[in-house]
Amino acid sequence: MRTPAVVPALPVAAVPLPDRVTIYEVGPRDGLQNEKALVPTDVKAEFVRRLLAAGLPVVEATSFVHPTWVPQLADAAELMALLGPAGRDCPVLVPNERGLDRALELGARHVAIFGSATETFAQKNLNRSLDEQFAMFEPTVRRARDAGLDVRAYVSMCFGDPWEGAVPIEQVVGVGKRLFDLGASQLSIGDTIGVGTAGHVTALVRAFDEVGLGTDRLAMHFHDTFGQALANTYAALQAGITTFDASAGGLGGCPYAKSATGNLATEDLVWMLRGLGIETGVDLEEVAATSVWMAAHLGRPSPSAVVRALAPSAT
Ligand code: HMG
Ligand code: MG
């Protein structure tokens, strides 16, 4: 018999919301980059494979950043080799031309640059000033596009910055537009430290629309530090956003922003979307089982409320 915890709520569509949402899974990258323990490469490969098998349409696999800056992902090349052809369709982060060269050598077809909306985080995360980051990204994006790659751009600290406090909307829009205009196909708006709230989300999406970056070009990347990620997702859905970044089991954070805790958990997102009657193509139970498996490797339970509800004995 099913326990009440696993009885799904009746799906009830709330209008006007999108019929379908794309979940951009960042667990193997954003999740594992923040783990203290080094996860063996074959476990990472299994993680990526299981997430793909669970129906996640996009699984960001790793980062070609400087290995001493993020030792957790220093095995990016080995991971891509283990993944084989499937890995080439998994996006990877590249901060600069050196990262791009490494990704190209392994046949990557989708790369992502990651900029900062604030001066301090640009320096802490990229060792560049806010303006210098564009000089680093410009040839990276140009060469990636010339090689036929798809490029995503992230912009971090869009709602608040641990060193600079509140970040003005016009500053976020200015940096985001500049990053997108380098040649990206999508801009992912990051609430790196999870301080955003729903009205702010609505205002930011509207402000991007006013400079010509409509909802079809945007993705939202919420961290759940203050428990606002689902409320923010709902606000973004109402504003017309149809791509959401999430991390299996709620793993994640950013090693260069200590207050960045876990990402919005993929399972929490799927549960809400399923309840709203919004299609994702994702098998919730398979993702949750994968998170339970990964939690066992990491030696601590998943912070996702939905994972805990679905698998109480395993968490
Ligand atoms: P730097 O020290 O200024 O690098 O770091 P450099 O350009 O001065 O080069 C120094 C040396 O590093 C050179 O070697 C380069 O070849 C080498 P040398 O000539 O001295 O022998 N090098 C590299 N080696 C391997 N791979 C590379 C690479 N680049 C240079 N890619 C750098 C600048 C950008 C590389 C560094 O700051 C870095 O790697 N930062 C990455 C930090 C990071 O990964 N943070 C987490 C991801 S962002 C995030 O999580 C936020 C997000 O989730 C959205 C959100 O939540 O908001 C995306
Ligand atoms: Mg992140």
GROMACS .gro file of C-alpha atoms and ligand atoms in nm:
model
  374
    1MET     CA    1   0.000   0.000   0.000
    2ARG     CA    2   0.126   0.349  -0.079
    3THR     CA    3   0.193   0.579   0.210
    4PRO     CA    4   0.009   0.912   0.198
    5ALA     CA    5   0.342   1.081   0.131
    6VAL     CA    6   0.370   0.928  -0.215
    7VAL     CA    7   0.014   0.986  -0.333
    8PRO     CA    8   0.044   1.258  -0.595
    9ALA     CA    9  -0.191   1.551  -0.566
   10LEU     CA   10  -0.456   1.583  -0.836
   11PRO     CA   11  -0.299   1.769  -1.127
   12VAL     CA   12  -0.483   2.096  -1.166
   13ALA     CA   13  -0.372   2.337  -1.433
   14ALA     CA   14  -0.352   2.696  -1.326
   15VAL     CA   15  -0.400   2.927  -1.621
   16PRO     CA   16  -0.226   3.095  -1.785
   17LEU     CA   17   0.085   2.881  -1.742
   18PRO     CA   18   0.300   2.704  -2.003
   19ASP     CA   19   0.197   2.348  -2.106
   20ARG     CA   20   0.553   2.225  -2.110
   21VAL     CA   21   0.876   2.314  -1.933
   22THR     CA   22   1.237   2.220  -2.009
   23ILE     CA   23   1.439   2.123  -1.705
   24TYR     CA   24   1.809   2.196  -1.744
   25GLU     CA   25   1.975   1.961  -1.497
   26VAL     CA   26   2.288   2.103  -1.331
   27GLY     CA   27   2.348   1.845  -1.055
   28PRO     CA   28   2.667   1.689  -1.194
   29ARG     CA   29   2.820   2.035  -1.240
   30ASP     CA   30   2.667   2.288  -0.998
   31GLY     CA   31   2.591   2.013  -0.750
   32LEU     CA   32   2.920   1.830  -0.741
   33GLN     CA   33   3.146   2.137  -0.778
   34ASN     CA   34   3.058   2.221  -0.421
   35GLU     CA   35   3.111   1.885  -0.255
   36LYS     CA   36   3.397   1.862  -0.008
   37ALA     CA   37   3.471   1.502  -0.096
   38LEU     CA   38   3.596   1.420  -0.444
   39VAL     CA   39   3.342   1.199  -0.617
   40PRO     CA   40   3.503   0.925  -0.830
   41THR     CA   41   3.475   0.987  -1.203
   42ASP     CA   42   3.290   0.662  -1.270
   43VAL     CA   43   3.028   0.761  -1.011
   44LYS     CA   44   2.986   1.097  -1.185
   45ALA     CA   45   2.944   0.921  -1.518
   46GLU     CA   46   2.681   0.693  -1.370
   47PHE     CA   47   2.506   1.000  -1.223
   48VAL     CA   48   2.490   1.168  -1.565
   49ARG     CA   49   2.370   0.848  -1.734
   50ARG     CA   50   2.096   0.791  -1.477
   51LEU     CA   51   1.973   1.149  -1.509
   52LEU     CA   52   1.956   1.118  -1.888
   53ALA     CA   53   1.776   0.785  -1.852
   54ALA     CA   54   1.525   0.952  -1.618
   55GLY     CA   55   1.420   1.175  -1.907
   56LEU     CA   56   1.607   1.494  -1.825
   57PRO     CA   57   1.648   1.659  -2.165
   58VAL     CA   58   1.964   1.852  -2.075
   59VAL     CA   59   2.227   1.741  -1.824
   60GLU     CA   60   2.518   1.979  -1.770
   61ALA     CA   61   2.805   1.741  -1.709
   62THR     CA   62   3.107   1.933  -1.580
   63SER     CA   63   3.330   2.240  -1.613
   64PHE     CA   64   3.651   2.305  -1.801
   65VAL     CA   65   3.767   2.561  -1.547
   66HIS     CA   66   4.108   2.584  -1.385
   67PRO     CA   67   4.155   2.259  -1.193
   68THR     CA   68   4.303   2.431  -0.890
   69TRP     CA   69   4.003   2.668  -0.875
   70VAL     CA   70   3.753   2.380  -0.873
   71PRO     CA   71   3.937   2.057  -0.791
   72GLN     CA   72   3.607   1.871  -0.766
   73LEU     CA   73   3.572   1.895  -1.145
   74ALA     CA   74   3.939   1.852  -1.237
   75ASP     CA   75   3.847   1.519  -1.397
   76ALA     CA   76   3.634   1.686  -1.666
   77ALA     CA   77   3.828   1.525  -1.953
   78GLU     CA   78   3.814   1.177  -1.797
   79LEU     CA   79   3.441   1.216  -1.737
   80MET     CA   80   3.374   1.320  -2.097
   81ALA     CA   81   3.577   1.022  -2.219
   82LEU     CA   82   3.378   0.785  -1.998
   83LEU     CA   83   3.048   0.931  -2.119
   84GLY     CA   84   3.140   0.880  -2.484
   85PRO     CA   85   2.900   1.010  -2.752
   86ALA     CA   86   2.624   1.087  -2.498
   87GLY     CA   87   2.861   1.326  -2.321
   88ARG     CA   88   2.904   1.541  -2.630
   89ASP     CA   89   2.544   1.652  -2.605
   90CYS     CA   90   2.583   1.745  -2.238
   91PRO     CA   91   2.668   2.114  -2.190
   92VAL     CA   92   2.991   2.201  -2.010
   93LEU     CA   93   3.109   2.527  -1.854
   94VAL     CA   94   3.399   2.708  -2.017
   95PRO     CA   95   3.523   3.037  -1.870
   96ASN     CA   96   3.781   3.120  -2.135
   97GLU     CA   97   3.956   3.007  -2.453
   98ARG     CA   98   4.169   2.756  -2.263
   99GLY     CA   99   3.854   2.592  -2.129
  100LEU     CA  100   3.700   2.599  -2.476
  101ASP     CA  101   4.007   2.431  -2.629
  102ARG     CA  102   3.984   2.153  -2.373
  103ALA     CA  103   3.612   2.107  -2.441
  104LEU     CA  104   3.660   2.113  -2.820
  105GLU     CA  105   3.927   1.844  -2.800
  106LEU     CA  106   3.666   1.616  -2.648
  107GLY     CA  107   3.396   1.696  -2.901
  108ALA     CA  108   3.167   1.906  -2.680
  109ARG     CA  109   2.875   2.053  -2.873
  110HIS     CA  110   2.725   2.279  -2.606
  111VAL     CA  111   2.922   2.514  -2.385
  112ALA     CA  112   2.825   2.774  -2.128
  113ILE     CA  113   3.005   3.088  -2.020
  114PHE     CA  114   2.930   3.228  -1.677
  115GLY     CA  115   2.946   3.598  -1.602
  116SER     CA  116   2.879   3.804  -1.294
  117ALA     CA  117   2.633   4.090  -1.250
  118THR     CA  118   2.857   4.233  -0.977
  119GLU     CA  119   3.214   4.354  -0.959
  120THR     CA  120   3.310   4.162  -0.645
  121PHE     CA  121   3.184   3.825  -0.763
  122ALA     CA  122   3.352   3.873  -1.103
  123GLN     CA  123   3.680   3.910  -0.917
  124LYS     CA  124   3.620   3.625  -0.676
  125ASN     CA  125   3.485   3.375  -0.929
  126LEU     CA  126   3.675   3.468  -1.245
  127ASN     CA  127   3.977   3.666  -1.125
  128ARG     CA  128   3.858   3.944  -1.358
  129SER     CA  129   3.687   4.278  -1.311
  130LEU     CA  130   3.328   4.315  -1.430
  131ASP     CA  131   3.450   4.473  -1.754
  132GLU     CA  132   3.742   4.234  -1.801
  133GLN     CA  133   3.505   3.935  -1.796
  134PHE     CA  134   3.364   4.042  -2.134
  135ALA     CA  135   3.712   4.053  -2.285
  136MET     CA  136   3.763   3.694  -2.165
  137PHE     CA  137   3.427   3.573  -2.293
  138GLU     CA  138   3.420   3.751  -2.630
  139PRO     CA  139   3.680   3.537  -2.814
  140THR     CA  140   3.555   3.228  -2.629
  141VAL     CA  141   3.202   3.271  -2.760
  142ARG     CA  142   3.315   3.377  -3.107
  143ARG     CA  143   3.535   3.071  -3.149
  144ALA     CA  144   3.271   2.841  -3.005
  145ARG     CA  145   3.012   2.975  -3.250
  146ASP     CA  146   3.257   2.949  -3.541
  147ALA     CA  147   3.308   2.584  -3.447
  148GLY     CA  148   2.931   2.531  -3.463
  149LEU     CA  149   2.874   2.503  -3.089
  150ASP     CA  150   2.569   2.619  -2.902
  151VAL     CA  151   2.654   2.870  -2.629
  152ARG     CA  152   2.458   2.940  -2.313
  153ALA     CA  153   2.539   3.239  -2.093
  154TYR     CA  154   2.486   3.247  -1.720
  155VAL     CA  155   2.467   3.565  -1.520
  156SER     CA  156   2.520   3.528  -1.146
  157MET     CA  157   2.421   3.738  -0.842
  158CYS     CA  158   2.107   3.867  -1.013
  159PHE     CA  159   1.907   3.915  -0.693
  160GLY     CA  160   2.168   3.987  -0.430
  161ASP     CA  161   2.538   3.957  -0.371
  162PRO     CA  162   2.695   3.859  -0.036
  163TRP     CA  163   2.954   4.137  -0.062
  164GLU     CA  164   2.757   4.411  -0.238
  165GLY     CA  165   2.404   4.354  -0.109
  166ALA     CA  166   2.103   4.421  -0.329
  167VAL     CA  167   2.186   4.432  -0.699
  168PRO     CA  168   1.991   4.690  -0.903
  169ILE     CA  169   1.771   4.543  -1.175
  170GLU     CA  170   1.918   4.771  -1.442
  171GLN     CA  171   2.270   4.649  -1.356
  172VAL     CA  172   2.163   4.284  -1.394
  173VAL     CA  173   1.985   4.356  -1.721
  174GLY     CA  174   2.284   4.551  -1.854
  175VAL     CA  175   2.532   4.271  -1.782
  176GLY     CA  176   2.293   3.995  -1.891
  177LYS     CA  177   2.222   4.164  -2.223
  178ARG     CA  178   2.592   4.218  -2.291
  179LEU     CA  179   2.664   3.849  -2.218
  180PHE     CA  180   2.376   3.732  -2.435
  181ASP     CA  181   2.476   3.965  -2.719
  182LEU     CA  182   2.819   3.802  -2.738
  183GLY     CA  183   2.637   3.524  -2.924
  184ALA     CA  184   2.451   3.311  -2.673
  185SER     CA  185   2.129   3.128  -2.749
  186GLN     CA  186   2.001   3.147  -2.393
  187LEU     CA  187   2.065   3.354  -2.081
  188SER     CA  188   2.030   3.181  -1.746
  189ILE     CA  189   1.948   3.424  -1.467
  190GLY     CA  190   2.114   3.307  -1.147
  191ASP     CA  191   1.998   3.368  -0.793
  192THR     CA  192   2.335   3.239  -0.678
  193ILE     CA  193   2.271   3.289  -0.306
  194GLY     CA  194   1.897   3.225  -0.313
  195VAL     CA  195   1.781   3.559  -0.172
  196GLY     CA  196   1.529   3.648  -0.445
  197THR     CA  197   1.156   3.666  -0.389
  198ALA     CA  198   0.865   3.635  -0.629
  199GLY     CA  199   0.792   4.002  -0.704
  200HIS     CA  200   1.158   4.059  -0.783
  201VAL     CA  201   1.147   3.770  -1.031
  202THR     CA  202   0.850   3.921  -1.210
  203ALA     CA  203   1.016   4.263  -1.227
  204LEU     CA  204   1.343   4.120  -1.357
  205VAL     CA  205   1.176   3.916  -1.632
  206ARG     CA  206   0.979   4.223  -1.736
  207ALA     CA  207   1.294   4.437  -1.741
  208PHE     CA  208   1.472   4.187  -1.968
  209ASP     CA  209   1.172   4.184  -2.198
  210GLU     CA  210   1.193   4.562  -2.226
  211VAL     CA  211   1.546   4.535  -2.370
  212GLY     CA  212   1.441   4.270  -2.620
  213LEU     CA  213   1.529   3.958  -2.423
  214GLY     CA  214   1.195   3.782  -2.414
  215THR     CA  215   1.104   3.476  -2.210
  216ASP     CA  216   1.196   3.243  -2.499
  217ARG     CA  217   1.561   3.349  -2.449
  218LEU     CA  218   1.569   3.323  -2.069
  219ALA     CA  219   1.612   3.045  -1.816
  220MET     CA  220   1.586   3.081  -1.439
  221HIS     CA  221   1.851   2.936  -1.209
  222PHE     CA  222   1.729   2.939  -0.850
  223HIS     CA  223   1.913   2.835  -0.539
  224ASP     CA  224   1.690   2.747  -0.244
  225THR     CA  225   1.889   2.906   0.039
  226PHE     CA  226   1.589   3.093   0.182
  227GLY     CA  227   1.329   2.840   0.071
  228GLN     CA  228   1.198   3.068  -0.205
  229ALA     CA  229   1.295   2.869  -0.513
  230LEU     CA  230   0.952   2.718  -0.585
  231ALA     CA  231   0.765   3.043  -0.519
  232ASN     CA  232   1.010   3.214  -0.751
  233THR     CA  233   0.961   2.941  -1.011
  234TYR     CA  234   0.587   2.993  -0.997
  235ALA     CA  235   0.630   3.367  -1.050
  236ALA     CA  236   0.861   3.297  -1.345
  237LEU     CA  237   0.609   3.049  -1.494
  238GLN     CA  238   0.341   3.315  -1.472
  239ALA     CA  239   0.576   3.555  -1.648
  240GLY     CA  240   0.615   3.300  -1.932
  241ILE     CA  241   0.952   3.136  -1.857
  242THR     CA  242   0.972   2.776  -1.981
  243THR     CA  243   1.330   2.671  -1.896
  244PHE     CA  244   1.436   2.609  -1.537
  245ASP     CA  245   1.771   2.495  -1.404
  246ALA     CA  246   1.756   2.243  -1.121
  247SER     CA  247   1.983   1.999  -0.945
  248ALA     CA  248   1.893   1.641  -0.860
  249GLY     CA  249   1.844   1.603  -0.487
  250GLY     CA  250   1.907   1.975  -0.432
  251LEU     CA  251   2.284   1.934  -0.448
  252GLY     CA  252   2.486   2.241  -0.514
  253GLY     CA  253   2.620   2.582  -0.455
  254CYS     CA  254   2.914   2.784  -0.571
  255PRO     CA  255   3.258   2.738  -0.415
  256TYR     CA  256   3.327   3.111  -0.459
  257ALA     CA  257   3.010   3.227  -0.281
  258LYS     CA  258   2.995   3.059   0.057
  259SER     CA  259   2.634   3.162   0.115
  260ALA     CA  260   2.525   2.976  -0.198
  261THR     CA  261   2.362   2.655  -0.075
  262GLY     CA  262   2.176   2.395  -0.272
  263ASN     CA  263   2.006   2.455  -0.601
  264LEU     CA  264   1.635   2.410  -0.646
  265ALA     CA  265   1.595   2.032  -0.631
  266THR     CA  266   1.486   1.873  -0.958
  267GLU     CA  267   1.240   1.654  -0.770
  268ASP     CA  268   1.076   1.952  -0.594
  269LEU     CA  269   1.043   2.126  -0.930
  270VAL     CA  270   0.898   1.819  -1.105
  271TRP     CA  271   0.652   1.763  -0.821
  272MET     CA  272   0.519   2.117  -0.851
  273LEU     CA  273   0.506   2.110  -1.231
  274ARG     CA  274   0.333   1.773  -1.232
  275GLY     CA  275   0.077   1.911  -0.989
  276LEU     CA  276   0.014   2.200  -1.225
  277GLY     CA  277  -0.031   1.961  -1.518
  278ILE     CA  278   0.286   2.091  -1.688
  279GLU     CA  279   0.477   1.834  -1.896
  280THR     CA  280   0.851   1.784  -1.841
  281GLY     CA  281   0.909   1.431  -1.973
  282VAL     CA  282   1.094   1.354  -1.650
  283ASP     CA  283   1.038   1.038  -1.448
  284LEU     CA  284   1.019   1.176  -1.094
  285GLU     CA  285   1.067   0.842  -0.921
  286GLU     CA  286   1.378   0.765  -1.129
  287VAL     CA  287   1.536   1.102  -1.046
  288ALA     CA  288   1.457   1.059  -0.677
  289ALA     CA  289   1.606   0.707  -0.679
  290THR     CA  290   1.917   0.854  -0.841
  291SER     CA  291   1.941   1.120  -0.571
  292VAL     CA  292   1.907   0.859  -0.298
  293TRP     CA  293   2.187   0.661  -0.466
  294MET     CA  294   2.406   0.974  -0.490
  295ALA     CA  295   2.329   1.070  -0.129
  296ALA     CA  296   2.464   0.730  -0.024
  297HIS     CA  297   2.788   0.806  -0.211
  298LEU     CA  298   2.813   1.149  -0.049
  299GLY     CA  299   2.734   1.013   0.294
  300ARG     CA  300   2.451   1.254   0.377
  301PRO     CA  301   2.082   1.276   0.301
  302SER     CA  302   1.938   1.481   0.018
  303PRO     CA  303   1.802   1.819   0.130
  304SER     CA  304   1.511   1.786  -0.115
  305ALA     CA  305   1.173   1.770   0.059
  306VAL     CA  306   1.033   1.559  -0.224
  307VAL     CA  307   1.319   1.307  -0.215
  308ARG     CA  308   1.268   1.271   0.159
  309ALA     CA  309   0.893   1.225   0.117
  310LEU     CA  310   0.930   0.970  -0.162
  311ALA     CA  311   1.203   0.766   0.005
  312PRO     CA  312   1.174   0.823   0.381
  313SER     CA  313   1.363   0.508   0.470
  314ALA     CA  314   1.662   0.603   0.255
  315THR     CA  315   1.711   0.955   0.390
  316HMG     P1  316   4.331   3.290  -1.374
  316HMG     O1  317   4.418   3.241  -1.263
  316HMG     O2  318   4.311   3.438  -1.387
  316HMG     O3  319   4.381   3.229  -1.512
  316HMG     O4  320   4.190   3.218  -1.356
  316HMG     P2  321   4.479   3.291  -1.622
  316HMG     O5  322   4.398   3.324  -1.742
  316HMG     O6  323   4.562   3.400  -1.563
  316HMG     O7  324   4.575   3.167  -1.654
  316HMG     C1  325   4.663   3.118  -1.555
  316HMG     C2  326   4.701   2.974  -1.587
  316HMG     O8  327   4.585   2.892  -1.576
  316HMG     C3  328   4.756   2.952  -1.727
  316HMG     O9  329   4.851   2.847  -1.718
  316HMG     C4  330   4.637   2.903  -1.805
  316HMG    O10  331   4.669   2.822  -1.916
  316HMG     C5  332   4.566   2.820  -1.698
  316HMG     P3  333   5.009   2.879  -1.719
  316HMG    O11  334   5.034   2.955  -1.846
  316HMG    O12  335   5.033   2.963  -1.597
  316HMG    O13  336   5.068   2.741  -1.713
  316HMG     N1  337   4.422   2.816  -1.726
  316HMG     C6  338   4.349   2.704  -1.736
  316HMG     N2  339   4.380   2.575  -1.722
  316HMG     C7  340   4.280   2.485  -1.743
  316HMG     N3  341   4.153   2.519  -1.776
  316HMG     C8  342   4.119   2.648  -1.788
  316HMG     C9  343   4.219   2.745  -1.767
  316HMG     N4  344   4.218   2.879  -1.774
  316HMG    C10  345   4.341   2.922  -1.748
  316HMG     N5  346   3.994   2.681  -1.823
  316HMG    C11  347   3.982   3.139  -1.444
  316HMG    C12  348   4.081   3.255  -1.440
  316HMG    C13  349   3.856   3.190  -1.512
  316HMG    C14  350   4.042   3.026  -1.524
  316HMG    C15  351   3.951   3.092  -1.299
  316HMG    O14  352   3.909   3.204  -1.227
  316HMG    C16  353   3.847   2.985  -1.293
  316HMG    O15  354   3.869   2.873  -1.335
  316HMG     N6  355   3.727   3.016  -1.236
  316HMG    C17  356   3.616   2.923  -1.231
  316HMG    C18  357   3.538   2.938  -1.104
  316HMG    C19  358   3.419   2.844  -1.108
  316HMG    O16  359   3.419   2.745  -1.177
  316HMG     N7  360   3.312   2.878  -1.029
  316HMG    C20  361   3.192   2.798  -1.025
  316HMG    C21  362   3.109   2.806  -1.151
  316HMG     S1  363   3.008   2.952  -1.159
  316HMG    C22  364   2.864   2.910  -1.071
  316HMG    O17  365   2.860   2.809  -1.007
  316HMG    C23  366   2.741   2.997  -1.086
  316HMG    C24  367   2.632   2.936  -1.172
  316HMG    O18  368   2.589   2.811  -1.121
  316HMG    C25  369   2.512   3.030  -1.182
  316HMG    C26  370   2.464   3.085  -1.047
  316HMG    O19  371   2.434   3.007  -0.956
  316HMG    O20  372   2.462   3.207  -1.036
  316HMG    C27  373   2.684   2.911  -1.316
  317MG      MG  374   2.444   2.790  -0.951
   0.00000   0.00000   0.00000
